[in-house]
Short mmCIF file of C-alpha atoms in Angstrom, two decimals:
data_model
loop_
_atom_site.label_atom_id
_atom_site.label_comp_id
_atom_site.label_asym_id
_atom_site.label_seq_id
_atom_site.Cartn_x
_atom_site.Cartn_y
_atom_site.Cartn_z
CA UNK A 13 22.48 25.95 20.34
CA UNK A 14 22.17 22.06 19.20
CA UNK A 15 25.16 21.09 16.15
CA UNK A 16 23.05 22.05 12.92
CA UNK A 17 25.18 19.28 11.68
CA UNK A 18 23.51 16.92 13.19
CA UNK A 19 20.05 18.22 13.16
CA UNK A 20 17.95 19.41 10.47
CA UNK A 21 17.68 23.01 9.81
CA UNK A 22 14.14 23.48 10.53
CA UNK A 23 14.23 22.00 14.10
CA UNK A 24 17.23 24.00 15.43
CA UNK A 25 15.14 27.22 15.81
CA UNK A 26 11.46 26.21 17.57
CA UNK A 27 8.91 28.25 16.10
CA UNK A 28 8.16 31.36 18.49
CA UNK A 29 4.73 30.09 19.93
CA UNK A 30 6.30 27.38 21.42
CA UNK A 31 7.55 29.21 24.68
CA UNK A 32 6.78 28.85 28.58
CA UNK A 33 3.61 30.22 28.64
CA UNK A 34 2.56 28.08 25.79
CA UNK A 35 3.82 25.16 27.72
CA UNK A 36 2.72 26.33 31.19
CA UNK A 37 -0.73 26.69 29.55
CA UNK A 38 -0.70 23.08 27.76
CA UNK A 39 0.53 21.46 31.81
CA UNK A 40 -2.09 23.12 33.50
CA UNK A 41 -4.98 21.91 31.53
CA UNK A 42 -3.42 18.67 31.42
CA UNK A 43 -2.57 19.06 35.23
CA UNK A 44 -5.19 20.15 36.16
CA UNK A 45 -4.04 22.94 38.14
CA UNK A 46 -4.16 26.67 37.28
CA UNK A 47 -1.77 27.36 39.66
CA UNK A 48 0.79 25.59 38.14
CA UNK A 49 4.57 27.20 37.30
CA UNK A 50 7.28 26.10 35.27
CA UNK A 51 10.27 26.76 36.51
CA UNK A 52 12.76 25.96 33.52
CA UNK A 53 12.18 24.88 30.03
CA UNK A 54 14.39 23.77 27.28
CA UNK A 55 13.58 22.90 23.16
CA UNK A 56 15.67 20.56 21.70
CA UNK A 57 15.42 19.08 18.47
CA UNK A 58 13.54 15.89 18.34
CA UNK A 59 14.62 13.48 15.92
CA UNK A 60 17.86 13.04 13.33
CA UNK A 61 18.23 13.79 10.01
CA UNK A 62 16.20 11.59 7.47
CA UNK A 63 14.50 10.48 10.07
CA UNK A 64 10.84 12.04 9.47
CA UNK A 65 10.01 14.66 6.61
CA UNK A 66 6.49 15.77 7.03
CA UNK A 67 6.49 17.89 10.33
CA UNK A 68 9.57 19.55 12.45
CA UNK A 69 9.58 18.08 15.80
CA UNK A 70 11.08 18.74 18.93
CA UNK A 71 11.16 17.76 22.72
CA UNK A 72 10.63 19.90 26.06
CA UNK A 73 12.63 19.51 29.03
CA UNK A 74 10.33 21.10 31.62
CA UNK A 75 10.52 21.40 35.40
CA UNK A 76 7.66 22.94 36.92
CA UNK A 77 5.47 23.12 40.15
CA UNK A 78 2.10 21.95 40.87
CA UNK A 79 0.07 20.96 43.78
CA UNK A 80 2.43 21.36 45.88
CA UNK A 81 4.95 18.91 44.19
CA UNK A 82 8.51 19.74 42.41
CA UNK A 83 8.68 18.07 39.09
CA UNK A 84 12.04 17.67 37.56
CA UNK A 85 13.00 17.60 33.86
CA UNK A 86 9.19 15.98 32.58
CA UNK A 87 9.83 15.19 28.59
CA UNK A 88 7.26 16.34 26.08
CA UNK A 89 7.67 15.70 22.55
CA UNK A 90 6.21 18.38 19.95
CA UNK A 91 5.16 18.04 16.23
CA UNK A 92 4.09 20.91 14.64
CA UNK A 93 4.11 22.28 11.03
CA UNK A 94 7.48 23.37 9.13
CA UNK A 95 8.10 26.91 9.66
CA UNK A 96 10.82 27.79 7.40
CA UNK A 97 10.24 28.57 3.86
CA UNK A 98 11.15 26.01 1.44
CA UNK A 99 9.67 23.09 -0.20
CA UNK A 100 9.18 21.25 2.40
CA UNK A 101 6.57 23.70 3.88
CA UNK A 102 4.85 24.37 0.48
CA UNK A 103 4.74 20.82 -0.12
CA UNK A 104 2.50 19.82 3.38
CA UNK A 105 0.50 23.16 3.95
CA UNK A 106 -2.06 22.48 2.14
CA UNK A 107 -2.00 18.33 3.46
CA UNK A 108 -4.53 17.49 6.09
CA UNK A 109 -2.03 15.30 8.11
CA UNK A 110 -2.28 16.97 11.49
CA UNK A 111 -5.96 16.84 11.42
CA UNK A 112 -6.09 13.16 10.26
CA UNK A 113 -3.55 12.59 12.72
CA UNK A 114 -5.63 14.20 15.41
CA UNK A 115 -8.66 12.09 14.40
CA UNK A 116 -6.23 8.97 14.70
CA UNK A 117 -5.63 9.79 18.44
CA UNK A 118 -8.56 11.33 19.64
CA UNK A 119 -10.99 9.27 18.13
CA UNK A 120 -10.06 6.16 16.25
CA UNK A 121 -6.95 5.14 18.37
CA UNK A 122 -8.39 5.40 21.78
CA UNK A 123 -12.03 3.56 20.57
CA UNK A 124 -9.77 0.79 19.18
CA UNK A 125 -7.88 0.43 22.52
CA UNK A 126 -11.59 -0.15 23.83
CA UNK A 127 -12.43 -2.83 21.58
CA UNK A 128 -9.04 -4.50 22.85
CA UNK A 129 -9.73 -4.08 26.30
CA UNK A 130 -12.94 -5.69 25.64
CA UNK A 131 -11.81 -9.23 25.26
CA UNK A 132 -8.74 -8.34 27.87
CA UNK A 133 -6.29 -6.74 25.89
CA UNK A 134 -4.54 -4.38 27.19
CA UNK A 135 -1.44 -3.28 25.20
CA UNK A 136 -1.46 0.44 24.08
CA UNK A 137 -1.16 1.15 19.98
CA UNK A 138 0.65 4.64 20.47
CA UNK A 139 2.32 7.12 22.79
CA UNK A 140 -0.03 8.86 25.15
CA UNK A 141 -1.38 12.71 23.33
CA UNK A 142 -1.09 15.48 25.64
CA UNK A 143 -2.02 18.39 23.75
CA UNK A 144 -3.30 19.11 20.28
CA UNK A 145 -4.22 22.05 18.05
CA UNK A 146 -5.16 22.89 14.66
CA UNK A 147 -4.03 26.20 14.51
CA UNK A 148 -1.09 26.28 14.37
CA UNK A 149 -1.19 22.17 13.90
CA UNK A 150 0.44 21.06 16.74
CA UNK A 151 0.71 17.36 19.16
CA UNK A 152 2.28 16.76 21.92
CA UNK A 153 3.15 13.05 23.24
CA UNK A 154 4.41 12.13 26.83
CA UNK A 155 8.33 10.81 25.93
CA UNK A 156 8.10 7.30 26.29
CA UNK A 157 12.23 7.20 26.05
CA UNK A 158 11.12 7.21 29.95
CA UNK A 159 9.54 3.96 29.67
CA UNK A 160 12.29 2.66 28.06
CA UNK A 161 11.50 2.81 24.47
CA UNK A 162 13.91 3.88 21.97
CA UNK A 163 14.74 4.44 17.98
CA UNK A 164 16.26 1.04 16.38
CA UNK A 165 18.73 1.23 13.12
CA UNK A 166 18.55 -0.57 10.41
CA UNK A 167 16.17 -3.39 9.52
CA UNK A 168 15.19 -6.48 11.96
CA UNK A 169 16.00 -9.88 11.45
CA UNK A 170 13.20 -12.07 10.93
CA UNK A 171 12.16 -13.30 14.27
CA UNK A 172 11.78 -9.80 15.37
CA UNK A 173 10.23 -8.53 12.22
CA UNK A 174 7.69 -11.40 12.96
CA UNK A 175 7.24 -9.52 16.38
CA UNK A 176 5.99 -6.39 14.75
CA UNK A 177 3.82 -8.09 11.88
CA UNK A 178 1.74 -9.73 14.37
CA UNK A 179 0.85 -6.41 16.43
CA UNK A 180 -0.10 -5.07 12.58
CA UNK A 181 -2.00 -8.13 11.96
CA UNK A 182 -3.77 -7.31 15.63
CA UNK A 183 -4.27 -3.43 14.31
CA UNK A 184 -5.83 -4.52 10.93
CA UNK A 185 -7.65 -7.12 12.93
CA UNK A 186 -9.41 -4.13 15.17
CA UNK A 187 -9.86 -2.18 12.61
CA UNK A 188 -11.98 -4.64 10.47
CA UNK A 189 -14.37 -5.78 13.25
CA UNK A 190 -14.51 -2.16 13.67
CA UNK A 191 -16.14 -1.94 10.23
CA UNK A 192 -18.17 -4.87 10.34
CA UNK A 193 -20.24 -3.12 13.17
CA UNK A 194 -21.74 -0.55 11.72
CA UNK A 195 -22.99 0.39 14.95
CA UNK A 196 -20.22 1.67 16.18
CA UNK A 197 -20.19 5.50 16.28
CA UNK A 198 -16.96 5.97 14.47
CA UNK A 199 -17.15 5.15 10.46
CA UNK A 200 -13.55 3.76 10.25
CA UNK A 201 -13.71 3.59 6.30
CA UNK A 202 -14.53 7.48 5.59
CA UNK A 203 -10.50 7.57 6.25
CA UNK A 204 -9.86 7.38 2.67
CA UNK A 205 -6.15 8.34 1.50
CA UNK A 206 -5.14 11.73 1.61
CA UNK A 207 -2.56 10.44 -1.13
CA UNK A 208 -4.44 11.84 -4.16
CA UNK A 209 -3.24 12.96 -6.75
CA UNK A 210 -2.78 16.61 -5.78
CA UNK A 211 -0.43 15.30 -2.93
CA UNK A 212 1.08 12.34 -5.17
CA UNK A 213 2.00 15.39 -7.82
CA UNK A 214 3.83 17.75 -5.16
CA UNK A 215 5.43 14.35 -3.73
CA UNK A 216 7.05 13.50 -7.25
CA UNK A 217 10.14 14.58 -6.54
CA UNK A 218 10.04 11.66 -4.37
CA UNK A 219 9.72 9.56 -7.41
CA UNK A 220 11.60 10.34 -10.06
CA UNK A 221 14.21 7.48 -9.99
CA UNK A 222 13.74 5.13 -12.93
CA UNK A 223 15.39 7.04 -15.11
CA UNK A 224 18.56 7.20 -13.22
CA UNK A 225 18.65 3.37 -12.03
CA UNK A 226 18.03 2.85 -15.61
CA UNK A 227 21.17 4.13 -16.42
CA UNK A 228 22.74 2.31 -13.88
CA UNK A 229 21.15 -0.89 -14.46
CA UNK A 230 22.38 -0.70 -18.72
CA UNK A 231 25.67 -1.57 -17.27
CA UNK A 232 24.45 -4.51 -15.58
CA UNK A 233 25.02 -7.39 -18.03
CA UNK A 234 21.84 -9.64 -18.03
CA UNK A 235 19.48 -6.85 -17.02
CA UNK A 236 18.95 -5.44 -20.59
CA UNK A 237 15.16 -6.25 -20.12
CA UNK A 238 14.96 -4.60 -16.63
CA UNK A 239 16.19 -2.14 -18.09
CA UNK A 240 13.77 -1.54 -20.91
CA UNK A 241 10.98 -1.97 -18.72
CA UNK A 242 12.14 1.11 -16.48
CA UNK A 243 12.81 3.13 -19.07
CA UNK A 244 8.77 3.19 -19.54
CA UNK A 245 7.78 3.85 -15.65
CA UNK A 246 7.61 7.03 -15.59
CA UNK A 247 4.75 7.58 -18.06
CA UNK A 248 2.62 5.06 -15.55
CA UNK A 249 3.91 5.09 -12.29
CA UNK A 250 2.14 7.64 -11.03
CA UNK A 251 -1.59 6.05 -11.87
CA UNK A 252 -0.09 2.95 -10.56
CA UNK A 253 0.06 4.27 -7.17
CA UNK A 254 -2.82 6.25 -6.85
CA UNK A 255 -4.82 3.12 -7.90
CA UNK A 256 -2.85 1.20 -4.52
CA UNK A 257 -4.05 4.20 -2.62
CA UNK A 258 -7.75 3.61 -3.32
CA UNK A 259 -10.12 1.00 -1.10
CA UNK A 260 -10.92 -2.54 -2.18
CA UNK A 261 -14.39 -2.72 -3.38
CA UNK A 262 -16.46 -3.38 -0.30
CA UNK A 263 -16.99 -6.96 -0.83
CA UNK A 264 -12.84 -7.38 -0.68
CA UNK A 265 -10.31 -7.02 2.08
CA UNK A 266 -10.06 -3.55 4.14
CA UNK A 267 -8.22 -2.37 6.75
CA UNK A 268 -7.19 0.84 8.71
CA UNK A 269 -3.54 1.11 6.99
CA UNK A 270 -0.98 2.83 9.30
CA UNK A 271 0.01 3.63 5.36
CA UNK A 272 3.77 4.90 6.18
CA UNK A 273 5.00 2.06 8.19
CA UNK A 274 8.60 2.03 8.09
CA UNK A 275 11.02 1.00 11.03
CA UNK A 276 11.66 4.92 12.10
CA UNK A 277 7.91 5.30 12.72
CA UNK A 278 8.14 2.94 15.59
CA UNK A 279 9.96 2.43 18.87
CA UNK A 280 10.78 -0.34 20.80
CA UNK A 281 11.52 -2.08 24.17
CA UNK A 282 14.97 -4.41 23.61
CA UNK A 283 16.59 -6.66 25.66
CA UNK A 284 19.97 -6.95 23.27
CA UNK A 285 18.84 -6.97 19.86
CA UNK A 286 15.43 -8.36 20.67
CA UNK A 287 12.28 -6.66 20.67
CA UNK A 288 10.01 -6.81 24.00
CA UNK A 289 7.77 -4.22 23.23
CA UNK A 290 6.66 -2.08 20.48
CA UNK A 291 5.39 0.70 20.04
CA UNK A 292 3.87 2.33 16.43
CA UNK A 293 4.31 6.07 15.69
CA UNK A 294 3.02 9.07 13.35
CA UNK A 295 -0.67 8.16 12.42
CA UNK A 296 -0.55 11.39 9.73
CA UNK A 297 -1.36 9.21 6.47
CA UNK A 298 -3.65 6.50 8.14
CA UNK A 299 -6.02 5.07 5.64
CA UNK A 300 -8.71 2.85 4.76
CA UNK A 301 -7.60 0.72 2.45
CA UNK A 302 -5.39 -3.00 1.31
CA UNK A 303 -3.41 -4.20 3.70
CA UNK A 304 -0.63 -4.86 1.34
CA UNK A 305 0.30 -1.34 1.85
CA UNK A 306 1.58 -1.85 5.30
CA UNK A 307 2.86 -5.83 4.82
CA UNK A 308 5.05 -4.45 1.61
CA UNK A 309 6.52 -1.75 3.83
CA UNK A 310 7.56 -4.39 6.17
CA UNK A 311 9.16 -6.17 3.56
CA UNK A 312 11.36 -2.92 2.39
CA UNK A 313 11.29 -0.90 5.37
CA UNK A 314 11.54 -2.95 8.81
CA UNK A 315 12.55 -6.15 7.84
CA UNK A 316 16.10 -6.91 6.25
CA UNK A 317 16.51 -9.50 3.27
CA UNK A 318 16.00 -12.51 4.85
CA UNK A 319 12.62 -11.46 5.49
CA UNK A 320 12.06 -10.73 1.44
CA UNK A 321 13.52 -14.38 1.34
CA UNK A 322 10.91 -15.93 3.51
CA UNK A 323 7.61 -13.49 2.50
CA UNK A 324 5.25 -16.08 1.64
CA UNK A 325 5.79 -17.40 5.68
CA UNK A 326 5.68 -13.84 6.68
CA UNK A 327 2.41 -13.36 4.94
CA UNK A 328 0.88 -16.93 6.40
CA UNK A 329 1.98 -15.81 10.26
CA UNK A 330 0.09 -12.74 9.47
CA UNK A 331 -2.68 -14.16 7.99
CA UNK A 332 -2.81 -16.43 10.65
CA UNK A 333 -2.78 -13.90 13.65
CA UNK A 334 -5.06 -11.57 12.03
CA UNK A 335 -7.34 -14.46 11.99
CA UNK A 336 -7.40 -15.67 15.22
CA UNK A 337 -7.78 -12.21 16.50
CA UNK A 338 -10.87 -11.41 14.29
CA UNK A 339 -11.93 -14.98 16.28
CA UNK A 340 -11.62 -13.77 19.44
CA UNK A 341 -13.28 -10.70 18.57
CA UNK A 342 -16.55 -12.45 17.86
CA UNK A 343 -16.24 -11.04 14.50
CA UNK A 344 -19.13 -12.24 12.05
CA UNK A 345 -17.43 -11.16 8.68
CA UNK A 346 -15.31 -13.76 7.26
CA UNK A 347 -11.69 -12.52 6.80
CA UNK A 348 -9.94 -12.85 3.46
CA UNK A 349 -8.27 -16.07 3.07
CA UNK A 350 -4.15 -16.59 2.57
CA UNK A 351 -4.78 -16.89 -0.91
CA UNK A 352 -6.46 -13.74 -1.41
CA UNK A 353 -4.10 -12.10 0.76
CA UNK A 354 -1.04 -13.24 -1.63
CA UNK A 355 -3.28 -12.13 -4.88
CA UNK A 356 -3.82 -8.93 -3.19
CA UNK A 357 0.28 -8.34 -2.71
CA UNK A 358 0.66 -9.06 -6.09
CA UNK A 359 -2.12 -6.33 -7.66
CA UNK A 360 -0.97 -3.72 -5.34
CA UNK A 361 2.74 -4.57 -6.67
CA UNK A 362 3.36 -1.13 -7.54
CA UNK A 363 3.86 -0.52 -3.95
CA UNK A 364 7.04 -2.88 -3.85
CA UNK A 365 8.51 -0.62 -6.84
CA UNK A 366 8.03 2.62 -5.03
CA UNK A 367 9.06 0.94 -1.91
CA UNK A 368 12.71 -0.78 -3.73
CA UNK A 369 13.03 1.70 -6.47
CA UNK A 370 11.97 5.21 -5.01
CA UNK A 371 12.53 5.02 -1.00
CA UNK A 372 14.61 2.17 0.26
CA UNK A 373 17.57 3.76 -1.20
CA UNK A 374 17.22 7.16 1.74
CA UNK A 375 17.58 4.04 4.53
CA UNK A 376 20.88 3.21 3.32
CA UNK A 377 21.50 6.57 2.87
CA UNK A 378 24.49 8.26 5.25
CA UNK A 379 22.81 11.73 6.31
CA UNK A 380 26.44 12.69 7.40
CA UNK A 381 27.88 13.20 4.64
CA UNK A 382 25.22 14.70 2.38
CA UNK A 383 23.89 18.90 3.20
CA UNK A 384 20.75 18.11 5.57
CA UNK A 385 19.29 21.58 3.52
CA UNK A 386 19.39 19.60 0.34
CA UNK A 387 17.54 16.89 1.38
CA UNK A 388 15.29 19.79 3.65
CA UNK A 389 14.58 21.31 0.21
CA UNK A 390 14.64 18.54 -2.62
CA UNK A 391 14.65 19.79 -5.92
CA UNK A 392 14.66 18.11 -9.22
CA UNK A 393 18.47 18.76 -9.26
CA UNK A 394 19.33 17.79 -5.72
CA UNK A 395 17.22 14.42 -5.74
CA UNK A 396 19.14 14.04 -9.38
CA UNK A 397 22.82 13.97 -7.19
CA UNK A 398 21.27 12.11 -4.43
CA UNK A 399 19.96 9.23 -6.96
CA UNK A 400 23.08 8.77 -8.58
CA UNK A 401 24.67 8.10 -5.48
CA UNK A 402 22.10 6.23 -3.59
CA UNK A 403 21.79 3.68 -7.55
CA UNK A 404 26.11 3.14 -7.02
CA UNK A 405 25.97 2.46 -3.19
CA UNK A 406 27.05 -1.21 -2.59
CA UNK A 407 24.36 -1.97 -0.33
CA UNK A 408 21.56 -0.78 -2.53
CA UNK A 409 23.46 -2.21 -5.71
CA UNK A 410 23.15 -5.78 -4.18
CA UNK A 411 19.40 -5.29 -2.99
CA UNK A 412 18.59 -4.39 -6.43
CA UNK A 413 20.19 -7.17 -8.45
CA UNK A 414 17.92 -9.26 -6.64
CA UNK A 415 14.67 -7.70 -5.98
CA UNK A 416 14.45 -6.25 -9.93
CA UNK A 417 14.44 -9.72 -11.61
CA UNK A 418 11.66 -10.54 -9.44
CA UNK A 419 9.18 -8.15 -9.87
CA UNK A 420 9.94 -8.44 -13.40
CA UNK A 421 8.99 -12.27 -13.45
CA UNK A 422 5.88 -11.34 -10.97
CA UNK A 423 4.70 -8.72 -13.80
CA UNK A 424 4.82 -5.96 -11.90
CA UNK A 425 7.35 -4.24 -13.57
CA UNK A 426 5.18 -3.81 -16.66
#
């Protein structure tokens, strides 16, 4: 049995479907070959703790027989709904993620890999889907650990961050020609957010951190104002973001959003500490919508502070590749321009307070020595202890002290 210490709970026990003939059935069709036999299979869990929250995942080590042919230890990787009762599983049951994630790869993904391929492009957006379901919601990936890809921790420097917010700029880039020709059988902006307000209210637990930093922050001397002005968030906040959530009026910028576009949703190809390939991950909130959702995640959740430094040339490489991809698209709609990409950051600005205020503190979190069941099940009372030490942490501290004062003098912190 894996070390529930290093695990979480929900992922040490697979859920009883998920057993050989379950497997043997998913192979064959995928195979091929009715004939085909497994001849050992074994779950382990699939990711660490904190490193995903709204599925339990695993991956298969299967050896099996088919056509003839001994294959040894094939990798699968499964997501599937949370079986164990808690929180967690109240909180997503009644979420469509698997079945907008299932659109994402059955339908959107691979018809924007066709566009690509149209003009030569080749390089793949996600990892290949074996096998889905909707009852019980269920995918199932090919392991691309096999190709070489793996997890990366921490946040990039900028060069590489500039790496992965040029493939964005390419996916926003698809996604807009996409729009612009109507004719095209899929309708890429009925994706509209599943983050209503029906899933922002079960997520505010999530949120609920002004009040503590506020305390924290009093002590601070020069932030009295910061202060003040955090001490009124939480009677806002929550309209805030479900106004970021909502589409651009159709004569403004759109894109497909990845919309939860953080460093552990994608894996990568490194030589060193250098990024050769990457690959983006876990399509469950996907969206049509600004694309400052996704550029102010990689400010807070792939890049590190030099690339908060230098935003503005972060945003004009961006701008710049999405550009010249829309170009060699053929695409007739006029893209917005740098200037109206930097006015955009700035209205959806309540993004960069959830994103500083609310989640960057869990990166800099240390899993080890908190109880993975707290953080499984987050209550009121847990998330209170878990603020008040993620608002004293060093790390977090220093972030803070700098990124408060600005979105004070930006106005967003209003």
């Amino acid at each position: 049995m894996p070390d529930s210490n290093h695990y979480n709970k929900d992922e040490i026990n697979p859920p009883d479907f998920l057993n050989q003939d379950f497997f043997e059935n998913v192979l064959r069709e995928s195979e091929n070959d009715k004939a085909l036999k497994i001849t050992q299979l074994k779950l382990v869990p699939g990711t660490k703790p904190g490193d995903h929250f709204a599925s339990i995942m695993f991956k298969a080590i299967i050896s099996y027989t088919s056509k003839g042919k001994t294959i040894e230890d094939r990798a699968l990787v499964i997501k599937t709904m949370p079986v164990e009762e808690g929180i967690k599983k109240d909180m997503l049951k009644d979420m469509p993620i698997f079945d907008r994630e299932i659109d994402m790869y059955t339908k959107v993904l691979p018809e924007m890999m066709r566009v690509m391929e149209s003009i030569g492009d080749k390089e793949v957006l996600a990892p290949r889907l074996i096998y889905h379901s909707t009852d019980p919601p269920t995918l199932i990936f090919e392991d691309i650990t096999k190709l070489g890809y793996e997890m990366h921790n921490g946040f990039f420097d900028f060069t590489n961050t500039v790496l992965i917010i040029k493939k964005l700029a390419k996916f926003h880039a698809v996604s807009f020609y996409m729009n612009d020709n109507k004719y095209n059988h899929i309708d890429i902006a009925k994706y509209k957010t599943i983050t209503g307000e029906e899933m922002l209210e079960k997520m505010k637990v999530f949120f609920d951190g002004f009040d503590y930093l506020k305390e924290e922050v009093e002590n601070w001397p020069g932030y009295e104002v910061v202060a003040e002005k955090l001490a009124i968030q939480n009677a806002t906040f929550m309209e805030k973001i479900r106004k970021v959530y909502q589409p651009n009026p159709e004569s403004s910028i759109n894109v497909l959003c990845h919309g939860d576009f953080h460093v552990r949703n994608m894996m990568f190809i490194k030589n060193g500490q250098d990024i050769k390939e990457t690959m983006f991950l876990d399509y469950q909130v996907s969206f049509w919508g600004s694309p400052a959702v996704d550029l102010i995640y990689v400010l807070y959740a792939v890049g590190n502070a030099e690339c908060r430094k230098r935003r503005e040339e972060l945003l004009s490489i961006y701008h710049g590749a999405l550009t010249e991809y829309l170009n060699n698209l053929g695409c007739l709609k006029k893209p917005p321009s740098l200037l109206e990409l930097n006015i955009e950051m700035l209205k959806k600005g309540a993004m960069e307070m959830l994103w500083s205020i609310c989640f960057l503190p869990f990166f800099h979190m240390d899993f080890t020595k908190v109880d993975i069941e707290d953080f499984v099940n987050p209550t009121p009372e847990v998330m209170g202890r878990m603020r008040k030490m993620m608002y004293t942490d060093e790390n977090m501290v220093k972030i803070l002290k700098v990124v408060l004062p600005e979105l004070l003098y930006k106005g967003i912190l209003a």
